[in-house]
């Protein structure tokens, strides 16, 4: 009798283990049909000389009229590719209208900015430089600045050898796009799980992944970047209060002038979300748990309970990938002909 009990117990354990493995396999299969791991590189067609020039320009404060603000000021490489404040400070300490999105993995987004007004990173790079609230500069002054330094002239000629005038505002943007396309974060624990490592996520994180999918979060947050691929009304089911959704910022409407695009924004990509508080385009929510709860009511029409919120947050913390390590460049010195900074 004892041997029968032991045999039945062993059989039950084997069946339970097999069922657990089957459930895990199904969860991973379902996840792989919705998400994709970040690749080791965004493209194999990037020019190394353009990447290196873009690295210098990303940290170059003289692209701003004040000689104080660089791309890295608002998209800090050391802090998740963002600046971790509700709205960035720009020229003469003016405040921007929206929270700065992370530059990490931005190459995978369908378009750039919260309202998608730039089709790619090249077009995006031109915006802040010319924005009077941000870098407050002009293409003509940027070109004069770059052409005043022989090291930059040589670097542009090397990066764009076929151009009649390599040192140009357009090529500045192309170089920045090349560098920013390398700012990706592969090998998160979630990516390792998608690739087959069952131990990359613990039980609570897997439960959070299941809840994230079954609750409907994947309607907006899917693909390689867990978002960033389409536009949705913020407050699809229930509008958040005016602190979180300022009435003066109508989102994509400012781009399309179409009434249906009022309060429509690009779905936020969720990669490295644990590093990039505060949240939403308004930057008014600092707590990831609160942000998840707000998304439940605003977008899904669901009052997620504390356990569901905690599980989803546990999952979201697994999508933090390997952070890019970028050496701060030595920048060329200004010359007598370099335009002087303005207040």
PDB file of C-alpha atoms in Angstrom, residues 19 36 51 60 63 69 95 104 113 131 145 154 172 182 189 214 221 255 263-265 282-283 292-293 320 323 333 340:
ATOM      1  CA  UNK A  19       1.222  21.081 -16.373  1.00  0.00           C
ATOM      2  CA  UNK A  36       9.570  40.892 -29.600  1.00  0.00           C
ATOM      3  CA  UNK A  51      27.846  57.378 -35.243  1.00  0.00           C
ATOM      4  CA  UNK A  60      27.648  69.338 -27.636  1.00  0.00           C
ATOM      5  CA  UNK A  63      24.259  73.456 -30.512  1.00  0.00           C
ATOM      6  CA  UNK A  69      22.066  72.830 -23.274  1.00  0.00           C
ATOM      7  CA  UNK A  95      10.018  75.064 -18.845  1.00  0.00           C
ATOM      8  CA  UNK A 104      16.653  54.765 -25.418  1.00  0.00           C
ATOM      9  CA  UNK A 113       7.560  63.149 -29.756  1.00  0.00           C
ATOM     10  CA  UNK A 131      12.608  75.502 -30.359  1.00  0.00           C
ATOM     11  CA  UNK A 145      29.335  77.285 -34.957  1.00  0.00           C
ATOM     12  CA  UNK A 154      37.133  67.298 -40.636  1.00  0.00           C
ATOM     13  CA  UNK A 172      24.049  67.347 -37.961  1.00  0.00           C
ATOM     14  CA  UNK A 182      22.712  52.759 -31.166  1.00  0.00           C
ATOM     15  CA  UNK A 189      15.144  39.672 -18.159  1.00  0.00           C
ATOM     16  CA  UNK A 214      -5.311  39.493 -20.073  1.00  0.00           C
ATOM     17  CA  UNK A 221       1.635  48.392 -25.401  1.00  0.00           C
ATOM     18  CA  UNK A 255      -0.345  68.290 -35.549  1.00  0.00           C
ATOM     19  CA  UNK A 263      -6.083  64.512 -26.297  1.00  0.00           C
ATOM     20  CA  UNK A 264      -4.612  61.760 -28.469  1.00  0.00           C
ATOM     21  CA  UNK A 265      -0.989  60.800 -27.791  1.00  0.00           C
ATOM     22  CA  UNK A 282       2.450  65.806 -18.240  1.00  0.00           C
ATOM     23  CA  UNK A 283       5.063  64.226 -15.966  1.00  0.00           C
ATOM     24  CA  UNK A 292      -0.627  51.539 -13.738  1.00  0.00           C
ATOM     25  CA  UNK A 293      -3.803  52.088 -11.706  1.00  0.00           C
ATOM     26  CA  UNK A 320      14.753  47.178 -18.005  1.00  0.00           C
ATOM     27  CA  UNK A 323      21.998  50.222 -20.429  1.00  0.00           C
ATOM     28  CA  UNK A 333      37.622  73.982 -28.485  1.00  0.00           C
ATOM     29  CA  UNK A 340      29.343  83.747 -28.792  1.00  0.00           C
TER      30      UNK A 340
END
